[in-house]
CSV table of C-alpha atoms in Angstrom, one decimal:
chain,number,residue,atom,x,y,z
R,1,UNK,CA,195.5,72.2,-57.0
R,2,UNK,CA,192.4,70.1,-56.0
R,3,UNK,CA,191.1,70.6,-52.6
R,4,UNK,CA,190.2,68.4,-49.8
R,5,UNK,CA,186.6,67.4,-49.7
R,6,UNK,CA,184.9,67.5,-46.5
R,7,UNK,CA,181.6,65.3,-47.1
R,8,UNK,CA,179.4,68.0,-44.4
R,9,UNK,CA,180.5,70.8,-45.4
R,10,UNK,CA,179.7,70.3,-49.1
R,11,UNK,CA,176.4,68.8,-47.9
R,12,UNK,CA,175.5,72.1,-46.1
R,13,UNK,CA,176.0,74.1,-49.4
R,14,UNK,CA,172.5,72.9,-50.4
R,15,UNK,CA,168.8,72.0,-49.4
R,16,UNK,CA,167.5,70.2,-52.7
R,17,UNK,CA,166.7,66.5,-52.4
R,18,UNK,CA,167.2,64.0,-55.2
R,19,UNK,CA,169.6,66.6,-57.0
R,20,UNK,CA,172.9,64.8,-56.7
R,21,UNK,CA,176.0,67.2,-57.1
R,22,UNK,CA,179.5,66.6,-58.1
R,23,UNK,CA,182.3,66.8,-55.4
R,24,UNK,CA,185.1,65.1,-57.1
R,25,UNK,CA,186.3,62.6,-59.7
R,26,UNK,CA,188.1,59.5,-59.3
R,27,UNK,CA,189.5,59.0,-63.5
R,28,UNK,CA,186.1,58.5,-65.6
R,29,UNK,CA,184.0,58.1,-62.0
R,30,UNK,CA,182.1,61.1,-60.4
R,31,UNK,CA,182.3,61.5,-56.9
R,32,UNK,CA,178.6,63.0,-55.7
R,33,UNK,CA,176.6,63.3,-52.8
R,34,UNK,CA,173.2,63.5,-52.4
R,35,UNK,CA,170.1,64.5,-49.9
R,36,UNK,CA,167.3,61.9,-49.9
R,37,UNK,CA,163.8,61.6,-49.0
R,38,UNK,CA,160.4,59.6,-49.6
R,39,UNK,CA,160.7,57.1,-52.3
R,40,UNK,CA,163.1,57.6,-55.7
R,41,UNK,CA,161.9,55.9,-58.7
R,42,UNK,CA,162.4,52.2,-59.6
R,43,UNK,CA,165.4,52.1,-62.0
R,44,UNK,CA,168.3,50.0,-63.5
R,45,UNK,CA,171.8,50.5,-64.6
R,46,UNK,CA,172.6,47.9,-67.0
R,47,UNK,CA,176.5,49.1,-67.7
R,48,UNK,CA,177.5,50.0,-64.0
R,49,UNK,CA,177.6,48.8,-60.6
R,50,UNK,CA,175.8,51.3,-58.6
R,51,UNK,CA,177.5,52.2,-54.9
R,52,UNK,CA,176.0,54.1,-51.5
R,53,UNK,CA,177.4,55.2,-48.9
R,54,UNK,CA,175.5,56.3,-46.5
R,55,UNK,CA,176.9,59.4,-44.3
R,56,UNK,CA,173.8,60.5,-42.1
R,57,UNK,CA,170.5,58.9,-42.0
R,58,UNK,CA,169.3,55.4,-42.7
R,59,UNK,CA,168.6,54.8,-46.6
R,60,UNK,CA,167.0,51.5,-47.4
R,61,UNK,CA,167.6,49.8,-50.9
R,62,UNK,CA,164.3,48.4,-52.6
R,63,UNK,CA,165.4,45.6,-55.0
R,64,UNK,CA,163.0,43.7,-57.4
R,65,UNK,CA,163.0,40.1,-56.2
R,66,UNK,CA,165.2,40.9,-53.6
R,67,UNK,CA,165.2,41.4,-50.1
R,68,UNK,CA,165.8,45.5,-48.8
R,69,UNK,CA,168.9,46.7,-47.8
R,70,UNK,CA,168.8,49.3,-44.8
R,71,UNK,CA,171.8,51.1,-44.5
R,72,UNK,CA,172.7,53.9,-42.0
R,73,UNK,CA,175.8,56.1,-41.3
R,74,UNK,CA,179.2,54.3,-41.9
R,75,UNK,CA,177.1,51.6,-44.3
R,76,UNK,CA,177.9,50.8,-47.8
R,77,UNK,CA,175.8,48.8,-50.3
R,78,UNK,CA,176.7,47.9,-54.3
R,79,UNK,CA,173.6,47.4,-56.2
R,80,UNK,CA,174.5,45.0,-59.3
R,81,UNK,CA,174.3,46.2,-62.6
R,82,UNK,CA,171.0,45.1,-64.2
R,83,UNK,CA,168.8,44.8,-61.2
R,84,UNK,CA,165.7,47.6,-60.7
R,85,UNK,CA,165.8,49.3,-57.6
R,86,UNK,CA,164.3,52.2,-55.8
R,87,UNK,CA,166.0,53.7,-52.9
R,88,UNK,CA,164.0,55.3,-50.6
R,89,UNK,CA,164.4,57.0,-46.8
R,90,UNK,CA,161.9,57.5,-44.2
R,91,UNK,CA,163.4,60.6,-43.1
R,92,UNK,CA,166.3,63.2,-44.9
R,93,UNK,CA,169.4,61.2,-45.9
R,94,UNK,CA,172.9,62.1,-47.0
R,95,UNK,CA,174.7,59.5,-49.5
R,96,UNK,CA,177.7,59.4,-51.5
R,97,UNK,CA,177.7,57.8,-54.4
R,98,UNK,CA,180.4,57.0,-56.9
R,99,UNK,CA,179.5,56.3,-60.5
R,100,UNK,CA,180.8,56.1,-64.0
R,101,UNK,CA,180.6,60.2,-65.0
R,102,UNK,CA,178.2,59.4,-67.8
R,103,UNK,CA,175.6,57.6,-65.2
R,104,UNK,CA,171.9,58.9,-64.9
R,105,UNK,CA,170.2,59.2,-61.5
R,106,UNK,CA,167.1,57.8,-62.7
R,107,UNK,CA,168.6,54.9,-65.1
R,108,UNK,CA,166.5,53.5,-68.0
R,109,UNK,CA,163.5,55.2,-66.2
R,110,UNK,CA,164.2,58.8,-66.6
R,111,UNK,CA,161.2,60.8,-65.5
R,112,UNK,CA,161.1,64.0,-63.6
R,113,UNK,CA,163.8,62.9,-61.3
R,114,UNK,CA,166.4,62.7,-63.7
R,115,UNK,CA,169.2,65.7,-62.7
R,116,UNK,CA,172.1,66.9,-64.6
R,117,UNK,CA,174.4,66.6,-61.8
R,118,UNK,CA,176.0,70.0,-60.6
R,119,UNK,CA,179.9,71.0,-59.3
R,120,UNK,CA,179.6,72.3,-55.9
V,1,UNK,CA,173.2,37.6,-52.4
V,2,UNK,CA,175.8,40.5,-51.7
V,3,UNK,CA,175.6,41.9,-47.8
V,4,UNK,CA,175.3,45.4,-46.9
V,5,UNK,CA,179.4,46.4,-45.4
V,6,UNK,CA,179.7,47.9,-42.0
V,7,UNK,CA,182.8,50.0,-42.2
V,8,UNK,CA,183.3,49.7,-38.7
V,9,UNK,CA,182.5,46.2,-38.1
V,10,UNK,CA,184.6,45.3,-41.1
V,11,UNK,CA,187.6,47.5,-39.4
V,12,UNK,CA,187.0,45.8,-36.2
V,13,UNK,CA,187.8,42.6,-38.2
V,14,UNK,CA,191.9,43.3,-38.5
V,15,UNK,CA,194.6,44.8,-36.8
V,16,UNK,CA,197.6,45.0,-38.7
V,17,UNK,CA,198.0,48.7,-40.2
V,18,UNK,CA,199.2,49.3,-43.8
V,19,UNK,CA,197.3,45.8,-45.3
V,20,UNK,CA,194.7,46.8,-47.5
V,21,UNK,CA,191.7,44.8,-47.5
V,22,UNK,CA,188.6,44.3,-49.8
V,23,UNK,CA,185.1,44.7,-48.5
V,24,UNK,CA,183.3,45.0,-52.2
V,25,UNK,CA,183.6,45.8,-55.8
V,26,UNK,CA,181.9,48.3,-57.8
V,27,UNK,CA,182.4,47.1,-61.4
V,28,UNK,CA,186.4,46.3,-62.1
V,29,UNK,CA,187.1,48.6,-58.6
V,30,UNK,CA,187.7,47.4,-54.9
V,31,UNK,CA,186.6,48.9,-52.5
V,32,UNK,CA,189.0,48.5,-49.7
V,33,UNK,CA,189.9,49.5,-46.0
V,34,UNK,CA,193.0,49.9,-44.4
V,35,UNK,CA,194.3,51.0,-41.4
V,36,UNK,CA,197.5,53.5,-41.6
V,37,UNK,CA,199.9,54.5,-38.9
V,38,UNK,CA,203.8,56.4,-39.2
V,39,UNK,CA,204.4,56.8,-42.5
V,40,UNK,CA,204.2,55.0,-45.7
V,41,UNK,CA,205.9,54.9,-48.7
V,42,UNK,CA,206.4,57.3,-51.5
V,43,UNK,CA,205.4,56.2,-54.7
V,44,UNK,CA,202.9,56.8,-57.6
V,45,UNK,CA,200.0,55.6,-59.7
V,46,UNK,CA,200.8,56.3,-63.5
V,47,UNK,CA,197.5,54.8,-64.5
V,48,UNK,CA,195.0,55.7,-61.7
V,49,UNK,CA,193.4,58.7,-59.5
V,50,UNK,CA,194.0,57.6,-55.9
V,51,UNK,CA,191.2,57.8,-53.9
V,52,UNK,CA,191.4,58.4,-50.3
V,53,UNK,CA,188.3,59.0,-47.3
V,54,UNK,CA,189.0,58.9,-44.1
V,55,UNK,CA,186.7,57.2,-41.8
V,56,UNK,CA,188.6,57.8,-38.1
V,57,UNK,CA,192.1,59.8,-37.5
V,58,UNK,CA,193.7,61.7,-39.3
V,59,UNK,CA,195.8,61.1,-42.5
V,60,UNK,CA,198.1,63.5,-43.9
V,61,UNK,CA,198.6,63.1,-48.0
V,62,UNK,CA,202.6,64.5,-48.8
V,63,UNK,CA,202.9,64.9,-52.1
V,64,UNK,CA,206.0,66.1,-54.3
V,65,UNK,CA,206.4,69.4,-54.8
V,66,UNK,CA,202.7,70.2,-53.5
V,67,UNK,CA,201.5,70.9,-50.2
V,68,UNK,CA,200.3,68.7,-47.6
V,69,UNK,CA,196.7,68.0,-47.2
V,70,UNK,CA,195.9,66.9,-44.0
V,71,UNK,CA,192.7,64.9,-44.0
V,72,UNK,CA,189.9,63.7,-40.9
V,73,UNK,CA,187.0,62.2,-40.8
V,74,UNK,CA,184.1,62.7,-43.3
V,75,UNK,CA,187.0,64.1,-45.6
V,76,UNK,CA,188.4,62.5,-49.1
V,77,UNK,CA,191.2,63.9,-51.5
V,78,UNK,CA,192.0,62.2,-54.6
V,79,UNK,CA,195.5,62.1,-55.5
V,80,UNK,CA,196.2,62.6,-59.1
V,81,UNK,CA,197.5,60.1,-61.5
V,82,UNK,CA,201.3,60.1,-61.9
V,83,UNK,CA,201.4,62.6,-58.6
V,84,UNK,CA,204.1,61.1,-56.3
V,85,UNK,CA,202.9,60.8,-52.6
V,86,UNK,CA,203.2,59.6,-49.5
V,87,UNK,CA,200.4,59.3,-47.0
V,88,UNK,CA,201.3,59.4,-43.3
V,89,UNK,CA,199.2,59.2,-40.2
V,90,UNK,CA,200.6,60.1,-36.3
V,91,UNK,CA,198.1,58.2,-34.7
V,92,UNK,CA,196.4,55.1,-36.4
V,93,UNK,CA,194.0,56.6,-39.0
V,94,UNK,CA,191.1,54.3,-40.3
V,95,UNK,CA,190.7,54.9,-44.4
V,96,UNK,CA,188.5,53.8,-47.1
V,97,UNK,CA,190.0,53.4,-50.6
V,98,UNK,CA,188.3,53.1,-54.2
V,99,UNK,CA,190.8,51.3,-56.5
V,100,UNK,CA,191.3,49.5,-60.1
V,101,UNK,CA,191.2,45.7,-59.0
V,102,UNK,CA,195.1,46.0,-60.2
V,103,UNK,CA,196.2,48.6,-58.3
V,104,UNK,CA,199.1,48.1,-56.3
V,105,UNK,CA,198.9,49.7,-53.2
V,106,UNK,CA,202.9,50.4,-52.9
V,107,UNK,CA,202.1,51.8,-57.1
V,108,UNK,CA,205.8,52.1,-58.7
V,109,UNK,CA,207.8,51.8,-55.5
V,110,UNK,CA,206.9,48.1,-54.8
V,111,UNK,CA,209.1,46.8,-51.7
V,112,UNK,CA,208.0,45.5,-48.4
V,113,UNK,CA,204.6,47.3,-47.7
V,114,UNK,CA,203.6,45.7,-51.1
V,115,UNK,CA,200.3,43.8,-50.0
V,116,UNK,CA,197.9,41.5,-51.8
V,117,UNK,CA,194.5,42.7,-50.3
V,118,UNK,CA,192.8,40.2,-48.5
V,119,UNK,CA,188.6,39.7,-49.1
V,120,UNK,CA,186.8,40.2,-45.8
């Protein structure tokens, strides 16, 4: 049977930042968590909806043309498909995201930041 | 544009338990929060993974012929499809859901917890 998830616990299983890692699945959806810090890469998904939840830290959400979100613990922001963004935190954030399984980190950028997600 | 959501302030909002409301979408998804107390009722999802995190108190997932998982804060379980269950909480337990737009909350059992989410 599938465990429980306990958000800080899996969070302490690893250091790396910008490597997101699979905790779960909700049908065709991965359930990941991240660590973040400094600025990601500017990006769009044009098939999904792209959701944060922040869990510890404060995260802001550069959009083109838009003004930022800042987000901290307990905060939850839905970036609309289509529009370029660039998360980016001043200082060490945790996030969980939850994303279509086949959704890349870095969008239609790719880049060096672009992570195969792992199960922890 | 779409706001940033405050789990908490959004909680604060309501305070009748067991009535799910929606505080965003993530492509055809809600995202919803409810507050739980006593126990529910048992039914299932034949089309869809049931999401649950908990966000304050404790919720206990029963589930047929499997053992309980007893879930606090910071901690999600997702209920598989078709898997009957029956979440309970002692004391009133604040809980974010992830849902098809369609998903009834009382699933196959319908009755008189069914509830048409509310937008806040």
């Amino acid at each position: 049977m599938e465990d429980k998830v306990n958000l800080a616990e899996k969070l302490a299983l690893f250091e790396e930042q910008w490597k997101p890692k699979i905790v779960g699945e909700l049908n065709d959806y991965k359930i990941v968590v991240v660590k973040t810090e400094g600025e990601f890469v500017w990006h769009k998904h044009d098939d999904t909806d792209d959701f944060f939840l922040v869990l510890a830290g404060r995260l802001t959400i550069q959009m083109r043309g838009r003004d930022d979100v800042e987000l901290g613990p307990g905060e939850l922001f839905v970036v609309p498909r289509g529009v370029e963004h660039c998360p980016r935190a001043d200082e060490e954030a945790h996030v969980l995201l939850i994303e279509p399984m086949e959704t890349r980190n870095t969008g239609d950028a790719g880049g060096d930041l672009t992570a195969e997600p792992e199960r922890i």
